[in-house]
Amino acid sequence: MNITFPDGAIKEYPKNITPIEIAESISHGLAKQIVVAKVNDELVDLNFEIVEDAKIMFFKFDSEEGRSVYWHSTAHLLAQAVRTLFPDVKVTIGPSIENGFYYDFDKEIPFTDDDLQKIEQKMKELAKLKNIYKREELSKQEAIDKFQKMGENYKLELLADIPNDEIISIYTQGDFTDLCRGPHLTDTAKIKSIKLLKTSGAYWRGDAKNKMLQRIYGVSFPSNKELNKYLYNLEEAKKRDHRKLGKELDLYSISDDIGPGLVLWHPNGATMRSIVEDYWKKRHFAKDYKLVQTPHIGKAELWEKSGHLGFYNESMYSAIEVDGQEYYLKPMNCPFHIAIYQSQRRSYRELPIKYAEMGTVYRYENSGSLHGLMRVRGFTQDDAHIICTPQQLDAEVENVVEFSINTLRAFGFEKFDIYLSTMPEKAVGEKSDWDKATVALKNSLQKLNLDYKVDEGGGAFYGPKIDIKIKDALNRSWQCSTIQFDFNLPTRFGMEYIGEDNAPHRPFMIHRALLGSIERFFGTLIEYHAGNFPVWLCPIQVKVLPISDQYIDYAQKINEILITNNIRSEVDFRNEKIGYKIREAEMMKIPFMFIVGQKEMDANSVSVRRHQEGDLGSFRLADIIEKIQKDVEEKK
RNA sequence: GCCGACAUGGCUCAACGGUAGAGCACUCGACUUGUAAUCGAGCGGUUGUGGGUUCGAUUCCUACUGUCGGCACCA
């Protein structure tokens, strides 16, 4: 029987040989390290018997496949430990995830931190027993009987969804059996280092209508060293948290007295925001967008007509009554932009029309979902609506997708996840329009050579969309850019343009936000740069630090020159030692520190210290100003 | 909204069933300073809010509010 290796080599082996035996035949070290094997493109247990010619590939912990199996097996170990310590608990599901694993349990009293400790300890004991993960296959009926006897009703629910004629696999290690597709590690002793990280509630099958289960998250590694490294990285990542940095760098705050999810932009944050917005406007003017500005509230009838009161009501702040009329804070800008469009009869000659606005909206978000700047109740969307003819569609889509990516890149972002969401089951609009729009979106992504995932049926009911998500320091994804077709509002509002044929036609409308919301974007910006912003964005670019009182006048003079040259500068004229002033400027992550004393005053120069780099030496003021201006120009 | 944890001066954190303590910040004074914390003194909280238990609570119970970690939601 011939076995083909990834490098193309072919070796002969006896029938019924297993991947682990093959690995052992190559080297003992390899056999010890591998976690799982792929035989003919299917991941299998290491003791899977190969009966005919096959391709084989091994995976260690350093591969995605390897980690996933490793963590999945650890999840089974977690379930075993929990069943041992809490016999009344029902097990449900426990997959591996991007960074570890979790297992959901049905337990009346939630796990405590103490429980977590005990469970972790028990897992370590159980792991050492070197129990084999034993695979068995049985018919669906046999599986039902088995789990019924065990009283595992959640497993029965899962089984109910599996076709009757399918072969079911179960895995047993020690006294614990779980319904599972596999594959798994050979034995529990492969799991060397375990850490349970947190507990939380989680709905059965992810549905809020179902019972809330108790979830335990954890992670495991082949060595303590790797676990410690992981925990260290986690701590480091927490230092990038925009909520922590937002306070430390005095960028913004959110006050209980004002209301949850409502942001106060402090001078430092507001300065940066203003730079972002100015740059945003400049780019939009260059792309022929027309700036508009619309009110924060609108009459109930408007939101009735747009459908917001019907579909979006629970996310809106309640009505404000004035003169017997109900008004609502706007959760979106679209109806206002449409009103501007409809203020005149529009000709095909005017299209495409692109209205852009930094539109501040208010949404009543669930209390549990609020999160720093990332999820707030009042935020400013960098919103725009592109209204065009069917003929203009492809070009406009391509334009906007490219514009969107380039804008993110201009702010230093390189990594983002792009999603294309297609027509859901419940949708408005013509299927042909959906297809046309979806193809246009897809083409633009391909043309720009962008990797993306397709979310089949994940579009909004009113149109397909492209979303771009950026990850925060703790690897949580936040949607920033969104480009969405809208087949709903143009119809609801009866939008029209007069075509060449002198007859009215319905335009296409694309709704888009490049940064998403300024608040969220700012949050991701903070975390992405860990507070060490590029010079052009820094609220304070230079701090002038006089060595002692005698040089304050000189420092003030330097400061004035800097400000005149559009460099954001401040003087630290407190009566402190230079080391103290430097320390504070470093902690505030100010990119340039100008240290001035007798030497500098005599030479009419400044001594420059760069944040995180240290002393750069002495500079002529004009030279360093030029350098900073160049950095700003180049968006460094 | 759901599950859990938490809530002490501007910030970070400590303590306790008998009316709270430190560092930083701030104010004042001394020092006149050369690349990540000079020294000294002072100011500042009744312990998120309401209710209850208790002779007495900040400490125990409870409701609410908010924050944090998840879940759900996120046109």
XYZ file of C-alpha atoms (C1' of nucleotides) in Angstrom:
711
model
C 0.000 0.000 0.000
C 1.482 3.374 -1.042
C 1.433 6.456 1.139
C 2.136 9.825 -0.502
C 3.719 12.572 1.596
C 3.214 16.323 1.125
C 6.628 16.680 -0.531
C 5.555 14.140 -3.145
C 7.591 11.250 -1.750
C 5.867 7.870 -1.849
C 6.588 5.082 0.598
C 5.188 1.624 0.935
C 3.488 0.534 4.166
C 1.491 -2.526 5.230
C -2.314 -2.326 5.171
C -4.125 -1.048 8.305
C -1.184 1.081 9.332
C -2.064 4.204 11.349
C -0.758 7.762 10.957
C 1.025 7.583 14.298
C 2.875 4.445 13.166
C 3.857 6.128 9.945
C 5.137 9.142 11.873
C 7.060 6.847 14.209
C 8.676 5.194 11.185
C 10.003 8.598 10.163
C 11.170 9.815 13.556
C 10.249 9.410 17.176
C 10.357 13.176 17.611
C 7.769 13.699 14.921
C 5.487 11.056 16.400
C 5.677 12.793 19.752
C 4.818 16.182 18.361
C 2.027 15.513 15.924
C -1.512 16.183 17.039
C -3.599 15.072 14.114
C -3.236 13.779 10.553
C -4.977 14.441 7.308
C -5.557 11.342 5.181
C -6.864 12.133 1.723
C -7.993 15.624 2.745
C -9.836 14.426 5.815
C -8.636 15.066 9.348
C -8.469 11.782 11.241
C -7.353 10.392 14.593
C -3.748 9.337 14.764
C -4.814 5.709 15.266
C -7.073 5.717 12.211
C -6.401 2.603 10.146
C -5.465 3.312 6.563
C -6.683 0.555 4.270
C -5.659 1.698 0.816
C -3.251 4.002 -1.038
C -3.516 7.455 0.419
C -2.029 10.893 0.769
C -0.967 11.840 4.269
C -0.132 15.054 6.063
C 0.768 15.616 9.710
C -0.160 18.579 11.882
C 1.579 19.725 15.010
C 0.325 22.217 17.572
C 1.886 25.022 15.558
C -0.756 24.613 12.822
C -4.322 25.818 12.888
C -5.564 22.235 12.457
C -3.318 20.998 15.242
C -4.363 23.659 17.719
C -8.009 23.208 16.917
C -7.897 19.471 17.658
C -5.742 20.007 20.731
C -8.179 22.533 22.165
C -11.219 20.522 21.204
C -9.817 17.549 23.104
C -9.155 19.816 26.065
C -12.803 20.870 25.952
C -13.758 17.206 26.362
C -11.401 17.015 29.314
C -13.124 20.070 30.792
C -16.504 18.389 30.405
C -15.143 15.260 32.073
C -13.819 17.270 35.008
C -17.098 19.136 35.409
C -19.124 15.901 35.283
C -16.828 14.405 37.912
C -17.158 17.356 40.293
C -20.788 18.238 39.507
C -22.626 15.030 38.574
C -25.964 16.833 38.113
C -24.686 19.059 35.351
C -25.822 18.362 31.780
C -23.258 18.765 29.028
C -24.081 20.502 25.763
C -21.425 21.559 23.270
C -17.752 22.438 23.535
C -15.834 23.497 20.453
C -12.372 24.904 19.935
C -12.268 28.599 19.079
C -9.670 31.004 17.742
C -7.814 31.196 21.046
C -8.679 28.121 23.050
C -11.954 26.409 23.690
C -15.159 26.570 25.673
C -17.798 24.170 26.898
C -21.409 25.032 27.731
C -23.069 23.320 30.661
C -26.607 23.312 31.974
C -26.144 23.998 35.666
C -28.691 25.635 37.951
C -26.156 27.526 40.053
C -23.531 29.350 37.964
C -19.879 28.396 38.348
C -17.880 30.489 40.788
C -14.214 31.435 40.498
C -13.578 28.843 43.168
C -15.285 26.194 41.065
C -13.077 27.178 38.163
C -9.959 26.561 40.233
C -11.216 23.156 41.322
C -12.185 22.202 37.801
C -8.817 23.244 36.446
C -7.125 21.157 39.136
C -9.307 18.175 38.319
C -8.512 18.541 34.617
C -4.810 18.413 35.382
C -5.311 15.239 37.425
C -7.409 13.633 34.734
C -4.936 14.601 32.001
C -2.138 12.764 33.818
C -4.138 9.531 33.801
C -3.287 9.301 30.112
C -6.778 8.180 29.180
C -7.180 7.259 25.531
C -9.682 9.251 23.434
C -11.481 6.175 22.111
C -13.622 6.543 19.009
C -16.683 4.390 18.445
C -19.174 4.446 15.626
C -22.805 3.535 16.010
C -26.193 3.999 14.417
C -28.295 7.005 15.272
C -30.747 4.818 17.229
C -27.941 3.299 19.260
C -26.617 6.750 20.001
C -30.061 7.964 21.065
C -30.438 4.999 23.418
C -27.030 5.619 24.880
C -27.481 9.323 25.607
C -31.028 8.749 26.807
C -29.678 6.354 29.399
C -27.143 8.971 30.428
C -29.908 11.555 30.704
C -28.069 13.932 28.360
C -31.094 15.565 26.782
C -29.080 18.274 24.999
C -27.178 15.576 23.138
C -30.534 14.052 22.179
C -31.576 17.402 20.754
C -28.406 17.503 18.680
C -28.966 13.925 17.507
C -32.506 14.784 16.429
C -31.073 17.093 13.781
C -28.817 14.432 12.275
C -30.211 12.360 9.347
C -31.413 8.913 10.445
C -29.052 6.883 8.287
C -25.924 8.738 9.300
C -23.190 6.929 11.229
C -22.702 8.635 14.585
C -19.345 8.802 16.282
C -18.741 9.090 19.998
C -15.509 9.596 21.892
C -14.755 8.230 25.336
C -11.889 9.134 27.613
C -11.961 7.455 31.031
C -15.547 7.476 32.258
C -16.694 10.315 30.035
C -18.395 9.844 26.693
C -19.354 12.636 24.344
C -21.153 12.816 21.058
C -18.516 14.125 18.693
C -17.371 14.092 15.125
C -13.695 14.196 16.117
C -10.857 13.830 15.502
C -9.083 13.955 18.844
C -5.700 13.596 20.462
C -4.511 10.065 21.144
C -4.670 10.520 24.905
C -5.207 13.108 27.622
C -1.558 13.153 28.723
C -0.748 15.138 25.591
C -2.419 18.080 27.292
C 0.327 19.539 29.447
C -0.657 23.037 30.412
C -4.221 24.141 31.121
C -5.762 27.441 32.134
C -9.450 28.135 32.609
C -9.929 31.803 31.852
C -13.487 32.896 32.480
C -17.098 31.875 32.884
C -20.168 33.463 31.443
C -23.746 32.842 30.516
C -24.482 31.718 26.967
C -27.782 30.830 25.354
C -28.376 27.242 24.212
C -27.778 27.185 20.472
C -27.040 30.890 20.522
C -30.697 31.822 20.720
C -31.855 34.335 23.334
C -35.238 32.558 23.439
C -33.530 29.445 24.792
C -32.277 28.685 28.261
C -29.100 30.360 29.402
C -26.312 27.858 29.974
C -23.059 28.290 31.851
C -20.006 28.588 29.647
C -16.402 28.036 30.701
C -13.610 29.377 28.512
C -10.097 28.012 28.650
C -6.885 27.504 26.790
C -4.224 24.812 26.798
C -0.705 24.271 25.492
C 1.888 21.528 25.126
C 4.114 23.355 27.641
C 3.887 25.802 30.512
C 6.258 28.069 28.688
C 3.764 28.549 25.869
C 0.917 29.124 28.320
C 2.918 31.749 30.177
C 3.755 33.468 26.937
C 0.085 33.500 26.010
C -0.895 34.963 29.394
C 1.865 37.547 29.127
C 0.673 38.617 25.683
C -2.833 38.909 27.053
C -1.608 41.286 29.756
C 0.325 43.289 27.192
C -2.749 43.523 24.973
C -4.768 44.911 27.874
C -2.381 47.841 28.042
C -3.527 48.842 24.558
C -7.159 48.980 25.625
C -8.575 52.282 24.348
C -10.526 52.741 27.579
C -7.307 52.634 29.594
C -5.342 54.770 27.136
C -8.269 57.124 26.665
C -8.038 58.006 30.333
C -4.235 58.014 30.561
C -3.796 60.225 27.504
C -6.775 62.361 28.502
C -8.578 61.797 25.212
C -12.190 61.285 26.242
C -14.447 60.206 29.057
C -17.916 58.824 29.551
C -19.728 60.128 32.600
C -22.506 58.488 34.569
C -23.919 61.919 35.262
C -24.445 62.510 31.568
C -25.504 59.045 30.514
C -24.120 55.670 29.509
C -22.726 55.488 25.990
C -22.485 59.262 25.569
C -18.968 60.455 24.886
C -17.212 63.566 26.181
C -14.323 64.440 23.890
C -11.535 66.097 25.892
C -9.248 68.625 24.158
C -6.684 65.964 23.202
C -9.297 63.656 21.734
C -11.270 66.458 20.120
C -8.106 67.761 18.470
C -7.436 64.381 16.940
C -11.036 63.996 15.922
C -10.929 67.336 14.216
C -7.780 66.336 12.275
C -9.464 63.099 11.223
C -12.575 64.956 10.114
C -10.642 67.627 8.200
C -8.710 64.987 6.360
C -11.904 63.068 5.717
C -13.531 66.159 4.220
C -10.541 66.884 2.036
C -10.652 63.369 0.636
C -14.393 63.578 0.043
C -14.219 66.862 -1.796
C -11.527 65.328 -3.984
C -13.953 62.528 -4.828
C -16.737 64.930 -5.748
C -18.887 64.272 -2.714
C -21.207 67.115 -1.720
C -21.213 67.933 1.964
C -24.607 68.206 3.635
C -25.692 68.862 7.182
C -28.973 67.701 8.684
C -30.860 68.000 11.994
C -30.642 65.620 14.939
C -34.383 65.078 15.187
C -37.254 64.566 12.802
C -41.001 64.101 12.919
C -42.611 60.756 13.683
C -44.242 60.650 10.234
C -40.818 60.690 8.615
C -39.686 57.652 10.596
C -43.032 56.038 9.911
C -42.506 56.465 6.207
C -38.901 55.272 6.295
C -39.985 52.185 8.194
C -37.707 52.880 11.156
C -40.594 53.079 13.601
C -41.743 49.715 12.332
C -38.471 47.821 12.117
C -36.042 49.734 14.297
C -38.223 51.084 17.047
C -36.597 49.222 19.930
C -33.249 50.821 19.068
C -34.586 54.376 19.033
C -34.760 56.854 21.893
C -38.364 57.544 22.771
C -40.356 60.363 21.242
C -40.042 64.017 22.173
C -43.351 65.862 22.074
C -43.434 69.432 20.839
C -46.568 71.375 19.867
C -48.548 68.157 19.898
C -46.136 66.668 17.353
C -43.877 63.710 18.063
C -40.224 63.981 17.114
C -37.511 61.321 17.308
C -33.740 61.575 17.645
C -32.323 60.228 14.401
C -30.861 56.720 14.475
C -29.778 57.167 10.850
C -29.213 59.959 8.381
C -30.770 58.432 5.270
C -34.219 60.036 5.357
C -32.659 63.502 5.584
C -30.361 62.924 2.644
C -33.283 61.620 0.659
C -35.220 64.764 1.536
C -32.390 66.861 0.116
C -32.420 64.763 -3.028
C -36.158 65.254 -3.312
C -36.026 68.990 -2.778
C -35.810 69.262 -6.555
C -36.789 67.306 -9.631
C -33.637 65.335 -10.541
C -32.342 64.644 -14.016
C -30.165 61.737 -15.085
C -27.628 64.432 -16.015
C -27.106 65.225 -12.309
C -26.329 61.651 -11.299
C -24.417 60.273 -9.567
C -25.194 62.463 -6.599
C -23.055 61.782 -3.542
C -24.182 63.412 -0.304
C -21.769 63.121 2.607
C -22.227 64.096 6.219
C -20.586 63.611 9.574
C -24.020 62.724 10.889
C -24.515 62.315 14.606
C -27.071 59.640 15.407
C -28.536 58.244 18.606
C -29.410 54.621 19.136
C -30.739 53.010 22.250
C -28.237 50.146 22.464
C -28.758 47.384 25.031
C -27.006 48.189 28.286
C -25.022 44.961 28.123
C -23.536 45.774 24.762
C -22.068 49.190 25.577
C -18.289 49.133 25.357
C -16.028 52.168 25.663
C -15.977 54.041 22.370
C -16.683 50.897 20.376
C -20.362 50.611 21.175
C -22.048 53.815 22.289
C -25.493 55.377 22.205
C -24.603 58.644 20.522
C -22.109 58.598 17.684
C -21.140 60.319 14.485
C -21.225 58.333 11.287
C -19.081 59.424 8.373
C -22.126 58.775 6.308
C -22.806 59.196 2.621
C -25.466 58.214 0.137
C -24.616 57.599 -3.476
C -27.597 57.943 -5.753
C -27.000 56.723 -9.296
C -28.473 55.215 -12.444
C -28.237 51.491 -13.189
C -25.611 52.262 -15.840
C -23.403 54.006 -13.293
C -23.662 51.251 -10.734
C -20.511 49.243 -11.467
C -18.219 52.240 -11.657
C -19.673 53.796 -8.502
C -19.323 50.590 -6.512
C -15.754 50.147 -7.583
C -14.997 53.746 -6.711
C -16.451 53.546 -3.270
C -14.823 50.232 -2.348
C -11.439 51.521 -3.406
C -12.046 54.818 -1.619
C -12.962 52.937 1.509
C -9.852 50.731 1.582
C -7.533 53.621 0.758
C -9.009 55.744 3.502
C -8.376 53.040 6.109
C -4.847 52.601 4.790
C -4.223 56.332 5.026
C -4.763 55.990 8.758
C -2.184 53.241 8.964
C -4.472 50.207 8.968
C -3.141 47.230 7.059
C -5.103 44.348 8.495
C -8.849 44.157 8.225
C -11.445 41.479 7.561
C -13.752 42.009 4.627
C -17.173 40.394 4.354
C -19.591 40.287 1.443
C -23.145 39.615 2.581
C -25.702 38.357 0.091
C -29.499 38.177 -0.159
C -31.264 36.822 2.915
C -34.509 34.823 2.772
C -36.593 37.783 3.835
C -35.721 40.617 1.501
C -37.300 43.487 -0.356
C -36.529 44.452 -3.951
C -36.198 42.623 -7.238
C -34.023 39.515 -7.361
C -32.432 40.865 -10.553
C -31.412 44.083 -8.780
C -29.939 42.077 -5.917
C -27.932 40.003 -8.349
C -26.694 43.031 -10.233
C -25.646 44.766 -7.020
C -24.033 41.673 -5.518
C -22.016 41.047 -8.656
C -20.886 44.666 -8.685
C -19.691 44.393 -5.080
C -17.920 41.115 -5.738
C -16.230 42.400 -8.889
C -14.916 45.457 -7.139
C -13.313 43.328 -4.407
C -11.732 41.013 -6.927
C -10.526 43.847 -9.093
C -8.803 45.380 -6.063
C -7.297 42.026 -5.174
C -8.833 41.969 -1.719
C -9.377 38.840 0.332
C -12.917 38.538 1.588
C -15.361 36.086 3.083
C -18.856 35.616 1.718
C -21.649 35.635 4.253
C -24.383 33.822 2.296
C -27.788 35.250 3.140
C -26.198 37.639 5.603
C -27.276 40.849 3.874
C -29.748 43.281 5.321
C -33.335 42.787 4.239
C -32.958 45.846 2.017
C -29.752 45.063 0.177
C -26.383 43.282 -0.128
C -23.358 44.821 1.514
C -19.631 44.836 2.083
C -18.445 45.220 5.675
C -14.897 45.829 6.805
C -14.034 44.869 10.353
C -11.004 45.821 12.398
C -9.838 43.849 15.423
C -9.142 45.436 18.774
C -6.233 44.670 21.090
C -8.059 41.664 22.534
C -8.889 40.281 19.112
C -12.529 41.338 19.176
C -13.867 42.372 15.767
C -15.562 45.724 15.266
C -17.319 46.680 12.071
C -16.030 49.942 10.701
C -16.620 50.465 6.981
C -19.870 49.402 5.469
C -21.113 49.724 1.900
C -24.753 48.791 1.560
C -27.263 48.789 -1.226
C -30.696 49.975 -0.325
C -33.665 48.676 -2.299
C -36.084 49.715 0.394
C -35.898 53.451 1.005
C -35.906 54.630 -2.640
C -39.226 52.812 -3.035
C -40.676 53.901 0.287
C -39.875 57.528 -0.438
C -40.642 57.236 -4.141
C -37.238 58.530 -5.245
C -37.024 59.326 -8.944
C -34.958 60.898 -11.626
C -36.015 61.862 -15.114
C -34.200 59.783 -17.716
C -33.135 60.537 -21.247
C -36.514 59.191 -22.303
C -38.216 61.972 -20.336
C -39.803 59.385 -18.064
C -39.290 58.932 -14.306
C -36.989 56.153 -13.121
C -36.007 54.778 -9.732
C -32.345 55.380 -8.918
C -30.056 52.968 -7.095
C -28.985 54.098 -3.668
C -25.800 53.040 -1.917
C -25.438 53.831 1.748
C -21.864 53.888 2.995
C -19.671 54.804 5.947
C -15.923 54.488 5.550
C -14.747 54.910 9.099
C -18.098 53.682 10.392
C -18.535 55.849 13.410
C -15.909 58.359 14.466
C -16.134 57.042 18.015
C -15.514 53.423 17.103
C -12.908 54.312 14.535
C -11.099 56.412 17.107
C -11.212 53.474 19.512
C -9.632 51.136 16.982
C -7.083 53.824 16.099
C -6.003 54.081 19.733
C -5.629 50.327 20.084
C -3.957 49.863 16.723
C -1.232 52.378 17.590
C -1.270 51.534 21.310
C -1.556 55.285 21.881
C 1.680 55.981 19.977
C -0.041 57.941 17.258
C 1.592 59.013 14.045
C 2.814 62.589 14.341
C 0.169 64.070 12.055
C -2.574 62.845 14.390
C -0.952 63.641 17.740
C -2.862 66.200 19.764
C 0.457 67.519 21.105
C 3.355 67.026 18.720
C 6.072 68.810 20.649
C 6.641 69.469 24.327
C 9.274 72.101 25.034
C 11.125 71.321 28.266
C 13.281 74.048 29.802
C 16.075 72.699 31.999
C 15.361 75.327 34.633
C 13.424 78.555 35.212
C 16.072 80.646 33.520
C 15.230 79.145 30.150
C 11.470 79.542 30.271
C 11.583 82.643 28.079
C 13.634 80.851 25.470
C 11.255 77.877 25.657
C 8.271 80.199 25.193
C 9.919 81.742 22.158
C 10.509 78.287 20.613
C 6.939 77.352 21.407
C 5.562 80.424 19.655
C 7.613 79.715 16.555
C 6.362 76.129 16.491
C 2.741 77.212 16.843
C 3.192 79.777 14.094
C 4.427 76.918 11.925
C 1.271 74.911 12.621
C 2.957 72.516 14.972
C 0.965 71.661 18.061
C 3.296 72.483 20.909
C 3.263 73.165 24.654
C 5.822 74.270 27.227
C 6.304 72.451 30.506
C 7.368 75.367 32.668
C 6.796 73.702 35.995
C 9.564 73.910 38.526
C 10.740 70.299 38.169
C 13.888 68.456 37.233
C 14.319 67.694 33.546
C 14.090 63.934 34.186
C 10.689 64.443 35.695
C 9.408 66.450 32.747
C 10.792 63.920 30.291
C 9.186 61.061 32.136
C 5.802 62.719 31.972
C 6.119 63.613 28.282
C 7.150 60.025 27.556
C 4.156 58.686 29.432
C 1.878 61.023 27.513
C 3.446 59.542 24.365
C 4.339 62.935 22.948
C 6.442 62.300 19.825
C 8.961 65.154 20.144
C 10.508 66.625 23.269
C 12.611 69.762 22.819
C 14.995 70.178 25.726
C 16.413 73.663 26.116
C 19.067 74.981 28.492
C 22.161 77.146 28.403
C 23.808 75.242 25.532
C 20.744 75.517 23.311
C 20.156 79.146 24.156
C 23.765 79.984 23.259
C 23.601 78.069 19.973
C 20.025 79.093 19.219
C 19.139 75.392 18.901
C 17.027 72.709 20.555
C 18.029 69.311 21.862
C 15.544 66.799 20.435
C 14.322 63.683 22.140
C 12.028 61.322 20.271
C 9.353 59.358 22.120
C 10.439 55.731 22.658
C 13.737 56.378 20.861
C 15.590 58.780 23.122
C 18.045 61.589 22.496
C 18.497 62.561 18.834
C 20.984 65.319 19.566
C 21.023 69.013 18.822
C 19.058 70.570 15.939
C 18.633 73.959 14.402
C 15.031 74.902 15.003
C 14.317 75.450 11.309
C 15.635 71.975 10.449
C 13.582 70.130 13.014
C 10.472 72.107 12.101
C 10.969 71.047 8.519
C 11.370 67.434 9.576
C 8.183 67.485 11.616
C 6.278 69.182 8.832
C 7.511 66.514 6.466
C 6.350 63.771 8.855
C 2.950 65.415 9.005
C 2.849 65.772 5.230
C 3.721 62.104 4.806
C 1.222 61.103 7.484
C 3.929 59.489 9.573
C -31.835 42.666 27.668
C -29.524 37.779 29.956
C -25.511 35.226 33.266
C -21.502 36.415 36.544
C -18.007 39.695 38.987
C -17.059 44.483 40.710
C -18.119 49.828 42.623
C -13.386 53.208 48.528
C -10.527 60.836 47.740
C -9.006 63.407 40.532
C -6.080 58.472 39.358
C -4.074 53.468 41.014
C -4.910 50.572 45.083
C -5.169 48.996 50.766
C -8.235 48.152 55.293
C -12.292 46.980 58.611
C -19.144 44.899 62.152
C -17.168 50.127 66.098
C -17.458 56.151 61.902
C -11.055 54.776 56.431
C -4.898 54.390 54.794
C -0.837 54.688 50.984
C 1.400 56.324 46.356
C 0.598 59.578 42.315
C -1.936 64.167 41.039
C -3.098 69.015 43.275
C -1.524 73.521 46.678
C 2.547 75.870 49.355
C 7.813 76.136 50.492
C 12.990 74.887 49.607
C 16.291 73.367 45.655
C 17.869 75.949 39.899
C 18.108 71.343 37.926
C 20.989 68.067 31.221
C 17.468 63.052 28.819
C 11.909 58.185 32.392
C 10.091 60.258 39.375
C 14.509 66.300 44.202
C 12.992 67.077 49.283
C 9.454 68.808 52.970
C 4.641 70.395 54.436
C -0.494 70.785 53.299
C -5.337 69.982 50.961
C -8.589 66.096 49.758
C -12.971 60.646 50.857
C -17.953 59.126 55.360
C -16.465 54.278 51.174
C -21.961 54.526 43.631
C -27.533 55.576 45.184
C -31.918 54.105 48.102
C -33.881 50.672 51.685
C -33.149 46.899 55.482
C -30.526 43.935 59.596
C -27.646 45.749 63.957
C -26.533 49.320 69.962
C -23.459 50.565 65.686
C -22.271 49.210 58.601
C -18.110 51.575 54.564
C -17.914 46.208 55.973
C -23.932 41.763 56.188
C -28.815 41.540 53.214
C -31.741 43.873 49.270
C -33.236 46.997 45.137
C -31.462 50.376 41.692
C -27.522 52.723 38.767
C -22.960 52.108 36.446
C -18.488 49.440 34.998
C -15.995 44.888 33.519
C -16.043 39.646 31.120
C -19.089 36.851 28.098
C -24.061 35.702 25.619
C -27.824 37.835 22.651
C -28.394 42.202 19.727
C -25.791 45.438 16.194
C -30.439 47.736 8.572
